[in-house]
Coordinates of C-alpha atoms and ligand atoms in Angstrom, one line a residue:
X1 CA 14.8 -32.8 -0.9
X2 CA 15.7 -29.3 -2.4
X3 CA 14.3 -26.5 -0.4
X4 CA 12.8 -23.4 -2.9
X5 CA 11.5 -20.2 -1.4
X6 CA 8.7 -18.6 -3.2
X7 CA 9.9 -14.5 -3.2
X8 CA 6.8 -13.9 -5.1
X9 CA 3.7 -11.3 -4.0
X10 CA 0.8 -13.6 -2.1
X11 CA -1.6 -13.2 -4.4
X12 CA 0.5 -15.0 -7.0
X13 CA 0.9 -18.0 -4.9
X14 CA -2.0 -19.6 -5.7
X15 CA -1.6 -20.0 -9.6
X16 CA 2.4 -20.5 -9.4
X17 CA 2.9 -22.9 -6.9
X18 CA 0.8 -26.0 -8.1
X19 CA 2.4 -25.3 -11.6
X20 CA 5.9 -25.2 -10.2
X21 CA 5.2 -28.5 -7.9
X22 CA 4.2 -29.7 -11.6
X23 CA 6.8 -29.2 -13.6
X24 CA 9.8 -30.1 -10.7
X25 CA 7.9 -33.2 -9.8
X26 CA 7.8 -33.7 -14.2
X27 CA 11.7 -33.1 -14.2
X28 CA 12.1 -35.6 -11.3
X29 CA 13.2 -33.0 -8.9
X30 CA 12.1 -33.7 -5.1
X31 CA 11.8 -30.0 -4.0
X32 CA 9.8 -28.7 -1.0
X33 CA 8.3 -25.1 -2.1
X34 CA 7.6 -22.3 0.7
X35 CA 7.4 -19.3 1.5
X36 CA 8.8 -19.5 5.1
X37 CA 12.1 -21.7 4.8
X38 CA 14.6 -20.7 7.2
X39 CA 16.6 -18.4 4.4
X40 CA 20.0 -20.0 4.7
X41 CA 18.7 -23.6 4.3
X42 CA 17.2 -22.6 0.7
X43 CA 18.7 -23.9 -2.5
X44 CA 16.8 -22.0 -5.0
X45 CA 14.8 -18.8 -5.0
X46 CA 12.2 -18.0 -7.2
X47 CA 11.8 -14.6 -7.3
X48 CA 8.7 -11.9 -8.9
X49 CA 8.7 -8.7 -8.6
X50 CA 5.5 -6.8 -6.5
X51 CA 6.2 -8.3 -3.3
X52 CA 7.8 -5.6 -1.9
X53 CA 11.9 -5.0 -1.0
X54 CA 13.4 -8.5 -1.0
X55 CA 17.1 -9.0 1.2
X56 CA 18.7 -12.1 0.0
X57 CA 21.7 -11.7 2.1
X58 CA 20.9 -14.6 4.2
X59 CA 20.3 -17.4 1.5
X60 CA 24.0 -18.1 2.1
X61 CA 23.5 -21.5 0.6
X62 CA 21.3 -20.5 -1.9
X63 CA 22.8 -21.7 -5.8
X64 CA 20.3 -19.9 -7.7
X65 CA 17.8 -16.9 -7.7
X66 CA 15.6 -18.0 -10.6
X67 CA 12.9 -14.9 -11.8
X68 CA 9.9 -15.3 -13.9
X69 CA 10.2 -12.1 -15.7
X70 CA 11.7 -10.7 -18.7
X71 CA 13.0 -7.5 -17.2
X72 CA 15.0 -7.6 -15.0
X73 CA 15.7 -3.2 -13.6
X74 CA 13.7 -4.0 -10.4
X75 CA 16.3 -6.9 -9.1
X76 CA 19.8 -6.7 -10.7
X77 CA 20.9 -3.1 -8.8
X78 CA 19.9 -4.7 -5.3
X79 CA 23.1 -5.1 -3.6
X80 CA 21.9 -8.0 -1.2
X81 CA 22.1 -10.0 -4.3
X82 CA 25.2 -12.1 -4.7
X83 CA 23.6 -15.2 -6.0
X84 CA 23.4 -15.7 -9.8
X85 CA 20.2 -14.2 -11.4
X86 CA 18.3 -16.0 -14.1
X87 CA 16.1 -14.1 -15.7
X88 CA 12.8 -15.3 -17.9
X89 CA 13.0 -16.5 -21.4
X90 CA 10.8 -18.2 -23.1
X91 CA 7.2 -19.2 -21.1
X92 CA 5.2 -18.0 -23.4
X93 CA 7.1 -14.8 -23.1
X94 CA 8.0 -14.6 -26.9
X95 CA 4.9 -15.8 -28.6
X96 CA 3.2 -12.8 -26.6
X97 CA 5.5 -10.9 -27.6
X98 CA 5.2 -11.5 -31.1
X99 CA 1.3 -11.3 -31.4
X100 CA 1.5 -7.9 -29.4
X101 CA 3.5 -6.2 -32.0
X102 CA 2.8 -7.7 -35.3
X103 CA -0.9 -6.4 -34.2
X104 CA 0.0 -3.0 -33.2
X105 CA 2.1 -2.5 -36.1
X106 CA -0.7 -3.8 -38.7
X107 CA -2.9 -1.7 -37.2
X108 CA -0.9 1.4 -37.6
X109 CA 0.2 0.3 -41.0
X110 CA -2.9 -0.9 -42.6
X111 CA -4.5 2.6 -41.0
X112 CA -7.3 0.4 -39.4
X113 CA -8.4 3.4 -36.9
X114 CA -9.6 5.5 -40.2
X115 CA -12.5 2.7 -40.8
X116 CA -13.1 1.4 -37.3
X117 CA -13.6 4.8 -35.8
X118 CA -15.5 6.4 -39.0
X119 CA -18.9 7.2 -38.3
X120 CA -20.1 9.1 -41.0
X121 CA -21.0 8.0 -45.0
X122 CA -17.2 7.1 -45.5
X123 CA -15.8 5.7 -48.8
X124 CA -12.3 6.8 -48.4
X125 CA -10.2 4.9 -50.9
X126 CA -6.6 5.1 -50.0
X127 CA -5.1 2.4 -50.3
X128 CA -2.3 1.2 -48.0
X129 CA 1.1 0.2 -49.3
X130 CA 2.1 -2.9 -49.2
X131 CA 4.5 -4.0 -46.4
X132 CA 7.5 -4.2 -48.3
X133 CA 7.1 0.0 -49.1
X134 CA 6.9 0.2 -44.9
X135 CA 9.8 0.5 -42.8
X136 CA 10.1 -1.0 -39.6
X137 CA 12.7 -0.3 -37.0
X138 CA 13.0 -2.7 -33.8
X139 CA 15.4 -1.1 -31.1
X140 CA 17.1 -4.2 -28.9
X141 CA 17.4 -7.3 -30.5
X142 CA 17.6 -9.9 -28.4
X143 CA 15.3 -12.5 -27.4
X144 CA 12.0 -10.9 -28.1
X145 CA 13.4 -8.1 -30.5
X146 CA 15.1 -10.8 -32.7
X147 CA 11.7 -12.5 -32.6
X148 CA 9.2 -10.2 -33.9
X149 CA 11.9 -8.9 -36.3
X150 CA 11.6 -12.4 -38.0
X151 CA 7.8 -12.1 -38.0
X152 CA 8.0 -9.3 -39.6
X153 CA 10.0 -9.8 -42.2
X154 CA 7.5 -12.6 -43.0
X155 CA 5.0 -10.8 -43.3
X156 CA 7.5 -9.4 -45.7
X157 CA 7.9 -5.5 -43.9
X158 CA 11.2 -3.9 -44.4
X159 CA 13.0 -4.2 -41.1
X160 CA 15.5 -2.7 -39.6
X161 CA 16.7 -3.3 -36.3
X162 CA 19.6 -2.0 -33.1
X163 CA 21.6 -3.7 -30.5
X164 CA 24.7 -3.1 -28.5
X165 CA 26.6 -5.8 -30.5
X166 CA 26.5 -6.3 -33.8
X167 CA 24.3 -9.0 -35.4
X168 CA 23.3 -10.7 -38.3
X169 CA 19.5 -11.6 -38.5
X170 CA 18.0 -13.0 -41.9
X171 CA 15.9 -10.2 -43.5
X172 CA 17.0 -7.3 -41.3
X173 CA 18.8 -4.3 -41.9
X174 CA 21.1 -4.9 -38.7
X175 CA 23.0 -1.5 -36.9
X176 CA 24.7 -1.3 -33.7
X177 CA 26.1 0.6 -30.7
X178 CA 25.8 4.3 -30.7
X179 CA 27.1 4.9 -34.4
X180 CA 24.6 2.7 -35.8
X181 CA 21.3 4.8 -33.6
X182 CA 20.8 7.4 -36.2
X183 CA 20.5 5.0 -39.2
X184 CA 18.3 2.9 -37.7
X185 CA 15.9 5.8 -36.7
X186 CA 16.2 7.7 -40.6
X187 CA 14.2 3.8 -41.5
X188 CA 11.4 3.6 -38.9
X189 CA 8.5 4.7 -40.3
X190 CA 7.2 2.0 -37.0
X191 CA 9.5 2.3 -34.4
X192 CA 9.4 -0.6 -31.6
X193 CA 11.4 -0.6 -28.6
X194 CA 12.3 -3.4 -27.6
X195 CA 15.5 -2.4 -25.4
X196 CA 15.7 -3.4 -21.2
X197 CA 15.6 -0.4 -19.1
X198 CA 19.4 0.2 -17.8
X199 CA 21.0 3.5 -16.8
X200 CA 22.4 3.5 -20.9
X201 CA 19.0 3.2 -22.6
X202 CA 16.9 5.8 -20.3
X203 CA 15.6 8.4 -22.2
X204 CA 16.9 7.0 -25.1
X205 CA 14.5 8.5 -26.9
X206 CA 14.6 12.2 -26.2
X207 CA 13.8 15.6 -28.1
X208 CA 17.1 14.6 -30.6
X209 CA 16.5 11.5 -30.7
X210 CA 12.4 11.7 -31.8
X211 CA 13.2 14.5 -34.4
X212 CA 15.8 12.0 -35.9
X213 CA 12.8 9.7 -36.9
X214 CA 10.8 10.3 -40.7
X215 CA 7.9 13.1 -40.0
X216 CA 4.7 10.8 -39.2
X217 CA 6.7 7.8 -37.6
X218 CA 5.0 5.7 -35.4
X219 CA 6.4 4.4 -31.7
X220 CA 5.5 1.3 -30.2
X221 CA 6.7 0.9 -26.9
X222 CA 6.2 -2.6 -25.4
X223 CA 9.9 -2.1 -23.7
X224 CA 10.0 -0.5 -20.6
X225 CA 8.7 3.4 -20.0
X226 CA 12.2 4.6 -18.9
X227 CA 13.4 4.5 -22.8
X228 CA 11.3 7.3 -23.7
X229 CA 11.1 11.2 -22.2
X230 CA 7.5 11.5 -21.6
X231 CA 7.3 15.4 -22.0
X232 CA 9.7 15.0 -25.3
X233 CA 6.9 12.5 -26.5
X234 CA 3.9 15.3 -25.6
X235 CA 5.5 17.6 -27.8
X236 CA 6.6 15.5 -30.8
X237 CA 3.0 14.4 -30.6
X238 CA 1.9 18.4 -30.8
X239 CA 3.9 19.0 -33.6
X240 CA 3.1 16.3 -35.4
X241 CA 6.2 14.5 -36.2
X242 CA 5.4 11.9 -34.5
X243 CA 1.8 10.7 -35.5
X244 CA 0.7 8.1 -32.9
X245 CA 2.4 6.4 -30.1
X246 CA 1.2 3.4 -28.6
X247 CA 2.7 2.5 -25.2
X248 CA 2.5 -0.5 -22.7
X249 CA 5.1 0.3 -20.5
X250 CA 5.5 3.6 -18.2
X251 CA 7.7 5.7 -16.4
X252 CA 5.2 5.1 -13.2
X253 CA 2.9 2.1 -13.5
X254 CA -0.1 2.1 -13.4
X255 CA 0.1 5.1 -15.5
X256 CA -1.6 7.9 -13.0
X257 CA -4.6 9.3 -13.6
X258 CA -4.0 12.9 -14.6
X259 CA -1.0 11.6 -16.7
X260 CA -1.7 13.7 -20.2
X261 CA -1.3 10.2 -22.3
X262 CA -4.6 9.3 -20.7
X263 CA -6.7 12.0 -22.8
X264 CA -3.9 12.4 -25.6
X265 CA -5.6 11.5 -29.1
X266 CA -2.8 10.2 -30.1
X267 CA -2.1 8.1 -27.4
X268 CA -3.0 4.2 -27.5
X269 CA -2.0 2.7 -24.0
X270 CA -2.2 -0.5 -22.9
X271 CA -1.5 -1.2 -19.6
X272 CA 1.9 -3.4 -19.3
X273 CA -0.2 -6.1 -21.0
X274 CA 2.0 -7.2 -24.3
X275 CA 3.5 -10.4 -22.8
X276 CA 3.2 -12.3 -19.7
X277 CA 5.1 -15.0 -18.2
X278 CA 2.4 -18.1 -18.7
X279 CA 2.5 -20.6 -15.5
X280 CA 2.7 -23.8 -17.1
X281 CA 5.5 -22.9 -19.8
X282 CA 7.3 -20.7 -17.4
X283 CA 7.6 -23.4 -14.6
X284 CA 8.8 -25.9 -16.9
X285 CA 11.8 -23.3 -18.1
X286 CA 12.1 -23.0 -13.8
X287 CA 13.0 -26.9 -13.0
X288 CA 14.9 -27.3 -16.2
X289 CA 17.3 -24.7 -14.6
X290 CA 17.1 -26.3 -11.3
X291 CA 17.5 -29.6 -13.1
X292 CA 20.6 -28.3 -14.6
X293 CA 22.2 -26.2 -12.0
X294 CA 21.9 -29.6 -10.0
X295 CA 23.4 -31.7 -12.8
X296 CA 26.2 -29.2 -12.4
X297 CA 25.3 -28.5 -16.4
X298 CA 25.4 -24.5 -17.2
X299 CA 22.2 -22.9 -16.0
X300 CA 20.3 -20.8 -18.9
X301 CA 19.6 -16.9 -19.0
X302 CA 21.7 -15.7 -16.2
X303 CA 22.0 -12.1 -16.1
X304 CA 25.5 -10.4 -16.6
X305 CA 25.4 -7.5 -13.7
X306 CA 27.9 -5.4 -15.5
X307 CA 26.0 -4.5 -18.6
X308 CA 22.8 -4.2 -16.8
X309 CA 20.5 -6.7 -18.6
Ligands
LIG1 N1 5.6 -5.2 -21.9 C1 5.8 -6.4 -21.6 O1 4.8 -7.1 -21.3 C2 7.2 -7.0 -21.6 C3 7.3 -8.4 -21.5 C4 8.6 -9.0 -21.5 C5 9.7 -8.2 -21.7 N2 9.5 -6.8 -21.8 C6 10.7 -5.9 -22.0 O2 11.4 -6.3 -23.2 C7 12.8 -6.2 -23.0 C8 13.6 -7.0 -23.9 O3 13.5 -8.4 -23.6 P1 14.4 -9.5 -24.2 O4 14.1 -10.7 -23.6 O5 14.4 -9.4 -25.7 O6 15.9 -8.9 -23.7 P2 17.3 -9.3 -24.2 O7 17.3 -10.6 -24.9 O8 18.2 -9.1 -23.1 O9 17.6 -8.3 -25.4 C9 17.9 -6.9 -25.1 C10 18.4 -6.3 -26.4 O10 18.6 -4.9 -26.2 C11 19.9 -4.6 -26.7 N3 20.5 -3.5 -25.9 C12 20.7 -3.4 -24.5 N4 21.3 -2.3 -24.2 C13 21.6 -1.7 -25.3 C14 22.3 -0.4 -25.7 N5 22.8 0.3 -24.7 N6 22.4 -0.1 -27.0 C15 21.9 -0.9 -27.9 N7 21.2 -2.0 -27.7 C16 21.1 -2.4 -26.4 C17 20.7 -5.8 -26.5 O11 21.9 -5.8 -27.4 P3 22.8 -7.0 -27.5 O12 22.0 -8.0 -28.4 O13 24.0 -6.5 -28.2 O14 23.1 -7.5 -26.1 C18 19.7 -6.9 -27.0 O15 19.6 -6.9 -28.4 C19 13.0 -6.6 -21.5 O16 14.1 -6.0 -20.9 C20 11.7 -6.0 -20.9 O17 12.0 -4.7 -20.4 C21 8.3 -6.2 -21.8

């Protein structure tokens, strides 16, 4: 019987554990789940963030510390852990994902807010262009960036797209590493950030960085808030040259009360809501890793700790 220790916040409990019980007991996996084992007798942790500091230095025995989100900033610089770290992927994580920003970008490309928000006689004709006259830029391609890139492109947008490596993804216009920033930016008429937050990407986008993007551009930011400078955002915004930013992710979450996006017109926030880890489809991604990691077959998504993500 494999002993798993919930590291998740209490109020989770209730909607993870019967779906994790689930999906072992579907895999075969005899597994005792808890939230008090006696650390160094665990096998596996499963690990959320929100339930405050965690110290795994006493899971001595522990093979695997299994999360159940994307991101992974708020785990990977803790020095108590020296168990591998699988992050999230897949769960309902990408379809989300994809929804969140196909949506957001329709909207600003299709300039829905001009007719939902008109109150007055309104018979204002312009018509928008078509997709393939609209550049796209997705910054991070990887699970979810590569994702709603190819959605994109279906919907026939020009895309472009930016990762550390260099890639090849049907459709896009693919740069890389810090050479390829600036072309990527010249073709985002949408910008969507789609990068982890690491030490490299904070502030990514910064007063240099936003001015490099066409006058009007659009952000989307569905990342994480550390890849933008707030107060370089407020004054793009002022002047203009950026036309509307519409944000899911924070510097401080939940985004305080007297922060200026609040009241900003041309603001849109959402609050961390783009893509969720679903129970069901998350724990069966969970005891497919235990299932593997027991069948001494590689384990999926582990996190390399040197680049940061
Ligand atoms: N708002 C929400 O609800 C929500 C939900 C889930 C996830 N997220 C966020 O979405 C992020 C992306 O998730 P994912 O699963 O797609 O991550 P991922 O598969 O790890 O992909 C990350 C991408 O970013 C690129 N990248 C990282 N550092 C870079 C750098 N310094 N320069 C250029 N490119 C860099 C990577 O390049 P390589 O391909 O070369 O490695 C990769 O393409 C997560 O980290 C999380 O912060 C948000």
């Amino acid at each position: 019987m494999l002993r798993v220790q919930l590291l998740l916040k209490p109020a989770a409990l209730p909607v993870w554990t019967p779906a994790l019980e689930a999906a072992l007991e579907e895999a075969g996996i005899e597994a005792a789940l808890a939230t008090d084992h006696a650390p160094e007798t665990v096998d596996y942790v499963i690990y959320a963030p929100g339930g405050g500091p965690v110290d795994l230095s006493p899971y001595t025995s522990t093979k695997l510390v299994q999360g159940l989100w994307a991101g992974v900033e708020s785990i990977i610089e803790n020095r108590s852990l020296t168990q591998p770290y699988a992050r999230m992927v897949g769960g309902g994580l990408t379809e989300g994902m994809v929804e969140w920003v196909t949506g957001h970008v329709l909207r600003h490309h299709l300039g829905m807010d001009r007719y939902i928000t008109a109150k007055d006689p309104h018979w204002d004709q312009r018509v928008p262009p078509l997709a393939a006259d609209r550049g796209v830029t997705i910054l991070g391609l990887g699970v979810l960036g590569a994702a709603c890139a190819a959605a994109l492109v279906t919907l026939g947008f020009r895309v472009s797209g930016w990762s550390r490596r260099e890639k090849a993804l049907p459709g896009v216009n693919c740069h890389h590493g810090e050479a390829g920033l600036s072309a990527a930016l010249v073709e985002a008429e949408i910008l969507v950030l789609l990068l982890p937050a690491t030490p490299v990407t904070t502030d990514l986008m910064n007063a240099d960085t936003l001015a490099a993007l066409p006058r009007g551009a659009v952000i989307l930011n569905p990342g994480r808030g550390a890849l933008i400078n707030e107060d370089a955002l407020l004054a793009a915004l002022e002047r203009g040259h950026i036309a509307h930013a519409t944000l899911d992710t924070f510097k401080t979450e939940p985004l305080p009360a007297a922060h200026p996006f609040w009241t900003h017109p041309g603001v849109t926030i959402t609050p961390h809501i783009a893509s969720e880890t679903r129970p069901d489809a998350a724990a069966r991604v969970v005891a497919e890793n235990i299932r593997r990691s027991e069948a001494g077959e590689p384990v999926l998504h582990l996190v390399d700790r040197t680049r940061g993500y």
